[in-house]
C-alpha cells in the first residue's frame, strides 16, 4: 500500500483543506480494507474537505484504464471524466458527451449520477463493479444526482453505441460559459422539484452573498466559489445560512449536491 502527502489547498478544486497523509489503494482488497476505517475521495472536484479530516484514501493508477470489448467499454473508477470523453469522441461513440464539460473521476460521477440538463450518466452504463462484484444498472437505484451505491466503485461498463453527438458537445460547452472561473465545487445544491436552486438563491438575495472568502457567485448563484483564501468554516457557514434563509422564505429545503467531509 502506498502513501503520499497531499496539500488539499492545491488538490481540491475549491482550494480548501490542510496538508495530510493520503493512503493509496493498489488492489481491490486494499480498497475494501481501507474503506472500513478510511474515507474514499476521488479528485475532490465536488468535495469540501475539512482541514481536520483524517483517514482519507484514494484509488491508485491500477484503477485508471479504458478497455474496449465487443459489446461495452470498461472504465476504471479512477479514470477522469475528460479522459473518457476524449476516448468516446475519438472512437465515435455516444452517450457521455457531457463528460467533456464536468470534472471528476468516473467513480464519483457514477455514485452521484452526475449529468447536465436531462442527460445523466445512468443512461449510458450497463453495469458497475461495486466491491469487486458486477451489478447490473437495473439493480441500482439511480435518481437525480444520487444513487444507492453503498460500497467502493471499482469500474463501470458503458454502452458501446456509435454516433458521437457533436451538437451536444457544443451545447454543454455553451452552458459552461455561464459558470464562474473562481475555484469551485460546481453546483452547491440540488435543484428542488419546485424551482432551480440557483433561482431560489437569486430571489433570496444570495447571489454574490459572501461570508469570509467564500461566496455564491455573481455569475451563477448556485456555485459556491472561493474568492480569496476562503476556509472550510466560511463555506459551512454560508451553506447553512443559505439553507435557513431559503427555508424561512419559501419553506423549501435545499439539499447539498456537494460532498462534505467533516473533521473529527
mmCIF file of C-alpha atoms in Angstrom:
data_model
loop_
_atom_site.group_PDB
_atom_site.id
_atom_site.type_symbol
_atom_site.label_atom_id
_atom_site.label_comp_id
_atom_site.label_asym_id
_atom_site.label_seq_id
_atom_site.Cartn_x
_atom_site.Cartn_y
_atom_site.Cartn_z
ATOM 1 C CA UNK A 1 0.000 0.000 0.000
ATOM 2 C CA UNK A 2 1.326 3.414 -0.950
ATOM 3 C CA UNK A 3 1.014 6.694 0.918
ATOM 4 C CA UNK A 4 1.644 10.302 -0.042
ATOM 5 C CA UNK A 5 1.442 13.757 1.493
ATOM 6 C CA UNK A 6 -1.225 15.940 -0.102
ATOM 7 C CA UNK A 7 -1.899 19.653 0.277
ATOM 8 C CA UNK A 8 -5.653 19.814 -0.214
ATOM 9 C CA UNK A 9 -5.469 23.548 -0.846
ATOM 10 C CA UNK A 10 -3.959 22.528 -4.164
ATOM 11 C CA UNK A 11 -5.659 19.140 -4.609
ATOM 12 C CA UNK A 12 -9.256 20.261 -4.067
ATOM 13 C CA UNK A 13 -10.976 22.207 -6.839
ATOM 14 C CA UNK A 14 -12.222 24.784 -4.311
ATOM 15 C CA UNK A 15 -8.730 25.156 -2.821
ATOM 16 C CA UNK A 16 -9.666 24.308 0.766
ATOM 17 C CA UNK A 17 -8.096 21.843 3.182
ATOM 18 C CA UNK A 18 -4.902 21.027 5.002
ATOM 19 C CA UNK A 19 -1.748 19.004 4.441
ATOM 20 C CA UNK A 20 -2.496 15.350 5.101
ATOM 21 C CA UNK A 21 -1.402 11.795 4.517
ATOM 22 C CA UNK A 22 -3.411 10.138 1.769
ATOM 23 C CA UNK A 23 -3.268 6.353 1.505
ATOM 24 C CA UNK A 24 -3.436 4.825 -1.967
ATOM 25 C CA UNK A 25 -5.190 1.503 -2.604
ATOM 26 C CA UNK A 26 -3.473 -0.502 -5.333
ATOM 27 C CA UNK A 27 -5.802 -3.513 -5.333
ATOM 28 C CA UNK A 28 -9.482 -4.204 -4.723
ATOM 29 C CA UNK A 29 -8.634 -5.924 -1.432
ATOM 30 C CA UNK A 30 -6.650 -2.909 -0.243
ATOM 31 C CA UNK A 31 -9.525 -0.610 -1.175
ATOM 32 C CA UNK A 32 -12.052 -2.738 0.704
ATOM 33 C CA UNK A 33 -9.849 -2.989 3.783
ATOM 34 C CA UNK A 34 -9.167 0.752 3.832
ATOM 35 C CA UNK A 35 -12.867 1.534 3.430
ATOM 36 C CA UNK A 36 -13.505 0.024 6.873
ATOM 37 C CA UNK A 37 -11.529 2.796 8.593
ATOM 38 C CA UNK A 38 -10.943 5.475 5.939
ATOM 39 C CA UNK A 39 -12.990 7.730 3.661
ATOM 40 C CA UNK A 40 -12.529 7.370 -0.092
ATOM 41 C CA UNK A 41 -12.005 10.546 -2.078
ATOM 42 C CA UNK A 42 -11.635 10.937 -5.797
ATOM 43 C CA UNK A 43 -10.377 14.103 -7.433
ATOM 44 C CA UNK A 44 -12.162 16.304 -4.849
ATOM 45 C CA UNK A 45 -13.925 18.195 -7.625
ATOM 46 C CA UNK A 46 -17.214 18.220 -5.688
ATOM 47 C CA UNK A 47 -15.896 17.506 -2.197
ATOM 48 C CA UNK A 48 -15.457 20.040 0.595
ATOM 49 C CA UNK A 49 -12.823 18.656 2.964
ATOM 50 C CA UNK A 50 -12.277 19.925 6.484
ATOM 51 C CA UNK A 51 -8.681 20.743 7.492
ATOM 52 C CA UNK A 52 -9.397 18.467 10.470
ATOM 53 C CA UNK A 53 -10.447 15.489 8.334
ATOM 54 C CA UNK A 54 -8.492 12.296 8.967
ATOM 55 C CA UNK A 55 -8.123 8.825 7.483
ATOM 56 C CA UNK A 56 -8.524 9.555 3.789
ATOM 57 C CA UNK A 57 -7.619 7.283 0.878
ATOM 58 C CA UNK A 58 -7.813 7.201 -2.884
ATOM 59 C CA UNK A 59 -7.547 4.588 -5.631
ATOM 60 C CA UNK A 60 -4.200 4.034 -7.351
ATOM 61 C CA UNK A 61 -3.284 4.101 -11.022
ATOM 62 C CA UNK A 62 -4.346 0.449 -11.386
ATOM 63 C CA UNK A 63 -7.925 1.760 -11.390
ATOM 64 C CA UNK A 64 -7.266 4.223 -14.222
ATOM 65 C CA UNK A 65 -7.878 2.409 -17.512
ATOM 66 C CA UNK A 66 -10.163 2.063 -20.530
ATOM 67 C CA UNK A 67 -10.728 -1.350 -22.123
ATOM 68 C CA UNK A 68 -12.814 -1.996 -25.209
ATOM 69 C CA UNK A 69 -14.960 -5.107 -25.510
ATOM 70 C CA UNK A 70 -17.160 -6.209 -28.394
ATOM 71 C CA UNK A 71 -20.275 -5.096 -26.515
ATOM 72 C CA UNK A 72 -19.152 -2.495 -23.985
ATOM 73 C CA UNK A 73 -16.403 -0.114 -22.869
ATOM 74 C CA UNK A 74 -14.980 -0.836 -19.422
ATOM 75 C CA UNK A 75 -13.530 2.082 -17.474
ATOM 76 C CA UNK A 76 -11.671 2.080 -14.164
ATOM 77 C CA UNK A 77 -13.172 4.197 -11.389
ATOM 78 C CA UNK A 78 -10.114 6.467 -11.115
ATOM 79 C CA UNK A 79 -10.270 7.479 -14.797
ATOM 80 C CA UNK A 80 -11.079 11.140 -15.309
ATOM 81 C CA UNK A 81 -14.232 12.395 -16.997
ATOM 82 C CA UNK A 82 -12.107 14.181 -19.593
ATOM 83 C CA UNK A 83 -10.183 11.018 -20.463
ATOM 84 C CA UNK A 84 -13.382 9.052 -21.038
ATOM 85 C CA UNK A 85 -14.943 11.879 -23.040
ATOM 86 C CA UNK A 86 -11.931 12.089 -25.366
ATOM 87 C CA UNK A 87 -11.877 8.319 -25.867
ATOM 88 C CA UNK A 88 -15.570 8.194 -26.774
ATOM 89 C CA UNK A 89 -15.198 11.146 -29.125
ATOM 90 C CA UNK A 90 -12.186 9.619 -30.876
ATOM 91 C CA UNK A 91 -13.961 6.274 -31.271
ATOM 92 C CA UNK A 92 -17.192 7.963 -32.456
ATOM 93 C CA UNK A 93 -19.217 6.612 -29.532
ATOM 94 C CA UNK A 94 -22.203 8.378 -27.997
ATOM 95 C CA UNK A 95 -23.627 8.646 -24.506
ATOM 96 C CA UNK A 96 -21.110 10.643 -22.470
ATOM 97 C CA UNK A 97 -20.833 13.920 -24.385
ATOM 98 C CA UNK A 98 -21.405 15.937 -21.190
ATOM 99 C CA UNK A 99 -18.283 14.447 -19.585
ATOM 100 C CA UNK A 100 -16.234 16.931 -21.572
ATOM 101 C CA UNK A 101 -17.749 19.739 -19.525
ATOM 102 C CA UNK A 102 -17.626 18.377 -15.972
ATOM 103 C CA UNK A 103 -14.659 17.482 -13.743
ATOM 104 C CA UNK A 104 -14.126 14.461 -11.548
ATOM 105 C CA UNK A 105 -13.383 10.756 -11.659
ATOM 106 C CA UNK A 106 -15.743 8.175 -13.110
ATOM 107 C CA UNK A 107 -16.319 6.534 -9.725
ATOM 108 C CA UNK A 108 -17.597 9.756 -8.187
ATOM 109 C CA UNK A 109 -19.610 10.617 -11.280
ATOM 110 C CA UNK A 110 -21.388 7.251 -11.169
ATOM 111 C CA UNK A 111 -22.045 7.416 -7.427
ATOM 112 C CA UNK A 112 -23.775 10.808 -7.668
ATOM 113 C CA UNK A 113 -25.369 10.085 -11.071
ATOM 114 C CA UNK A 114 -23.836 13.254 -12.470
ATOM 115 C CA UNK A 115 -25.086 14.900 -15.631
ATOM 116 C CA UNK A 116 -26.121 18.099 -17.372
ATOM 117 C CA UNK A 117 -29.682 19.116 -18.163
ATOM 118 C CA UNK A 118 -31.713 15.941 -18.780
ATOM 119 C CA UNK A 119 -28.635 13.861 -19.616
ATOM 120 C CA UNK A 120 -27.437 11.613 -16.763
ATOM 121 C CA UNK A 121 -24.615 9.092 -16.541
ATOM 122 C CA UNK A 122 -27.030 6.285 -15.559
ATOM 123 C CA UNK A 123 -28.472 6.279 -19.067
ATOM 124 C CA UNK A 124 -25.131 5.257 -20.589
ATOM 125 C CA UNK A 125 -23.991 2.437 -18.324
ATOM 126 C CA UNK A 126 -24.645 -1.292 -18.367
ATOM 127 C CA UNK A 127 -23.131 -2.384 -15.065
ATOM 128 C CA UNK A 128 -20.985 -1.143 -12.206
ATOM 129 C CA UNK A 129 -18.347 -3.084 -10.299
ATOM 130 C CA UNK A 130 -19.038 -2.458 -6.613
ATOM 131 C CA UNK A 131 -16.745 -4.061 -4.030
ATOM 132 C CA UNK A 132 -15.425 -6.407 -6.731
ATOM 133 C CA UNK A 133 -18.827 -7.621 -7.984
ATOM 134 C CA UNK A 134 -20.591 -6.529 -11.166
ATOM 135 C CA UNK A 135 -24.082 -5.143 -10.547
ATOM 136 C CA UNK A 136 -26.468 -4.529 -13.447
ATOM 137 C CA UNK A 137 -27.664 -0.938 -13.742
ATOM 138 C CA UNK A 138 -31.297 -2.001 -13.404
ATOM 139 C CA UNK A 139 -30.446 -3.296 -9.931
ATOM 140 C CA UNK A 140 -29.075 0.074 -8.799
ATOM 141 C CA UNK A 141 -31.438 2.786 -7.634
ATOM 142 C CA UNK A 142 -30.397 5.902 -9.537
ATOM 143 C CA UNK A 143 -32.207 9.191 -9.055
ATOM 144 C CA UNK A 144 -31.457 12.867 -9.553
ATOM 145 C CA UNK A 145 -27.811 13.401 -8.511
ATOM 146 C CA UNK A 146 -27.976 10.310 -6.337
ATOM 147 C CA UNK A 147 -27.588 6.548 -6.252
ATOM 148 C CA UNK A 148 -28.000 3.955 -3.540
ATOM 149 C CA UNK A 149 -24.500 2.591 -4.138
ATOM 150 C CA UNK A 150 -23.022 1.695 -0.766
ATOM 151 C CA UNK A 151 -19.526 0.451 -1.372
ATOM 152 C CA UNK A 152 -16.390 1.073 -3.386
ATOM 153 C CA UNK A 153 -16.916 1.606 -7.102
ATOM 154 C CA UNK A 154 -14.127 -0.270 -8.884
ATOM 155 C CA UNK A 155 -15.109 0.115 -12.539
ATOM 156 C CA UNK A 156 -18.055 0.691 -14.865
ATOM 157 C CA UNK A 157 -19.164 -0.734 -18.204
ATOM 158 C CA UNK A 158 -20.587 1.741 -20.705
ATOM 159 C CA UNK A 159 -22.878 1.000 -23.616
ATOM 160 C CA UNK A 160 -20.989 0.801 -26.892
ATOM 161 C CA UNK A 161 -23.097 2.782 -29.347
ATOM 162 C CA UNK A 162 -21.804 4.548 -32.431
ATOM 163 C CA UNK A 163 -22.568 8.183 -33.204
ATOM 164 C CA UNK A 164 -20.835 10.824 -31.092
ATOM 165 C CA UNK A 165 -23.252 13.789 -30.828
ATOM 166 C CA UNK A 166 -21.267 16.908 -31.668
ATOM 167 C CA UNK A 167 -24.311 19.133 -31.196
ATOM 168 C CA UNK A 168 -24.473 18.072 -27.537
ATOM 169 C CA UNK A 169 -20.780 18.776 -27.063
ATOM 170 C CA UNK A 170 -21.430 22.308 -28.318
ATOM 171 C CA UNK A 171 -24.490 22.693 -26.072
ATOM 172 C CA UNK A 172 -22.577 21.648 -22.961
ATOM 173 C CA UNK A 173 -19.625 23.897 -23.805
ATOM 174 C CA UNK A 174 -22.021 26.841 -24.139
ATOM 175 C CA UNK A 175 -23.512 26.014 -20.748
ATOM 176 C CA UNK A 176 -20.045 26.076 -19.191
ATOM 177 C CA UNK A 177 -19.538 29.637 -20.431
ATOM 178 C CA UNK A 178 -22.144 30.780 -17.887
ATOM 179 C CA UNK A 179 -20.230 29.238 -15.000
ATOM 180 C CA UNK A 180 -17.719 31.103 -12.814
ATOM 181 C CA UNK A 181 -13.973 30.742 -13.210
ATOM 182 C CA UNK A 182 -13.194 31.013 -9.487
ATOM 183 C CA UNK A 183 -12.192 27.872 -7.555
ATOM 184 C CA UNK A 184 -15.452 26.000 -7.000
ATOM 185 C CA UNK A 185 -17.082 22.624 -6.436
ATOM 186 C CA UNK A 186 -19.708 23.086 -9.130
ATOM 187 C CA UNK A 187 -23.371 23.213 -8.142
ATOM 188 C CA UNK A 188 -23.665 23.531 -4.374
ATOM 189 C CA UNK A 189 -27.312 22.475 -4.011
ATOM 190 C CA UNK A 190 -29.540 20.001 -5.802
ATOM 191 C CA UNK A 191 -32.425 21.526 -7.730
ATOM 192 C CA UNK A 192 -35.709 21.149 -5.818
ATOM 193 C CA UNK A 193 -38.728 19.994 -7.818
ATOM 194 C CA UNK A 194 -40.435 23.360 -7.470
ATOM 195 C CA UNK A 195 -37.703 25.664 -8.803
ATOM 196 C CA UNK A 196 -33.985 25.608 -9.552
ATOM 197 C CA UNK A 197 -31.590 26.104 -6.649
ATOM 198 C CA UNK A 198 -29.881 28.955 -8.485
ATOM 199 C CA UNK A 199 -33.174 30.790 -8.935
ATOM 200 C CA UNK A 200 -34.056 30.271 -5.269
ATOM 201 C CA UNK A 201 -30.740 31.717 -4.157
ATOM 202 C CA UNK A 202 -31.139 34.605 -6.581
ATOM 203 C CA UNK A 203 -34.626 35.622 -5.414
ATOM 204 C CA UNK A 204 -33.437 35.223 -1.814
ATOM 205 C CA UNK A 205 -30.843 37.944 -2.499
ATOM 206 C CA UNK A 206 -27.990 35.477 -2.012
ATOM 207 C CA UNK A 207 -26.382 35.860 -5.433
ATOM 208 C CA UNK A 208 -22.961 37.333 -4.690
ATOM 209 C CA UNK A 209 -23.532 36.998 -0.938
ATOM 210 C CA UNK A 210 -20.332 36.134 0.888
ATOM 211 C CA UNK A 211 -19.041 35.084 4.266
ATOM 212 C CA UNK A 212 -15.311 35.465 4.720
ATOM 213 C CA UNK A 213 -13.611 34.419 1.499
ATOM 214 C CA UNK A 214 -16.488 32.248 0.244
ATOM 215 C CA UNK A 215 -19.454 33.449 -1.813
ATOM 216 C CA UNK A 216 -22.291 32.421 -4.059
ATOM 217 C CA UNK A 217 -21.078 33.511 -7.473
ATOM 218 C CA UNK A 218 -22.369 36.666 -9.137
ATOM 219 C CA UNK A 219 -22.289 34.701 -12.398
ATOM 220 C CA UNK A 220 -24.273 31.664 -11.209
ATOM 221 C CA UNK A 221 -25.857 31.790 -7.762
ATOM 222 C CA UNK A 222 -25.682 28.029 -7.140
ATOM 223 C CA UNK A 223 -21.903 27.982 -7.474
ATOM 224 C CA UNK A 224 -20.097 28.254 -4.150
ATOM 225 C CA UNK A 225 -16.790 29.922 -5.008
ATOM 226 C CA UNK A 226 -13.577 30.711 -3.211
ATOM 227 C CA UNK A 227 -12.925 34.417 -3.743
ATOM 228 C CA UNK A 228 -9.800 34.825 -1.669
ATOM 229 C CA UNK A 229 -8.404 32.315 0.823
ATOM 230 C CA UNK A 230 -11.867 31.124 1.810
ATOM 231 C CA UNK A 231 -11.947 28.492 4.547
ATOM 232 C CA UNK A 232 -13.922 25.348 5.292
ATOM 233 C CA UNK A 233 -15.710 27.180 8.122
ATOM 234 C CA UNK A 234 -16.618 30.057 5.776
ATOM 235 C CA UNK A 235 -18.147 27.566 3.351
ATOM 236 C CA UNK A 236 -20.145 25.720 6.031
ATOM 237 C CA UNK A 237 -21.495 28.974 7.473
ATOM 238 C CA UNK A 238 -22.521 30.156 4.008
ATOM 239 C CA UNK A 239 -24.224 26.860 3.148
ATOM 240 C CA UNK A 240 -26.132 26.813 6.450
ATOM 241 C CA UNK A 241 -27.132 30.470 6.072
ATOM 242 C CA UNK A 242 -28.488 29.839 2.575
ATOM 243 C CA UNK A 243 -30.452 26.775 3.658
ATOM 244 C CA UNK A 244 -32.012 28.622 6.581
ATOM 245 C CA UNK A 245 -32.782 31.736 4.508
ATOM 246 C CA UNK A 246 -34.473 29.810 1.700
ATOM 247 C CA UNK A 247 -36.467 27.668 4.103
ATOM 248 C CA UNK A 248 -37.667 30.653 6.132
ATOM 249 C CA UNK A 249 -38.752 32.477 2.970
ATOM 250 C CA UNK A 250 -40.184 29.652 0.854
ATOM 251 C CA UNK A 251 -40.366 26.555 3.098
ATOM 252 C CA UNK A 252 -38.135 24.685 0.650
ATOM 253 C CA UNK A 253 -35.261 22.597 1.997
ATOM 254 C CA UNK A 254 -32.096 22.921 -0.047
ATOM 255 C CA UNK A 255 -30.091 19.691 -0.118
ATOM 256 C CA UNK A 256 -26.377 19.894 -0.831
ATOM 257 C CA UNK A 257 -25.138 18.349 -4.055
ATOM 258 C CA UNK A 258 -21.519 18.630 -2.941
ATOM 259 C CA UNK A 259 -19.960 16.108 -0.556
ATOM 260 C CA UNK A 260 -18.793 17.407 2.811
ATOM 261 C CA UNK A 261 -16.131 15.561 4.811
ATOM 262 C CA UNK A 262 -16.087 16.850 8.372
ATOM 263 C CA UNK A 263 -13.185 16.644 10.790
ATOM 264 C CA UNK A 264 -13.211 14.514 13.917
#
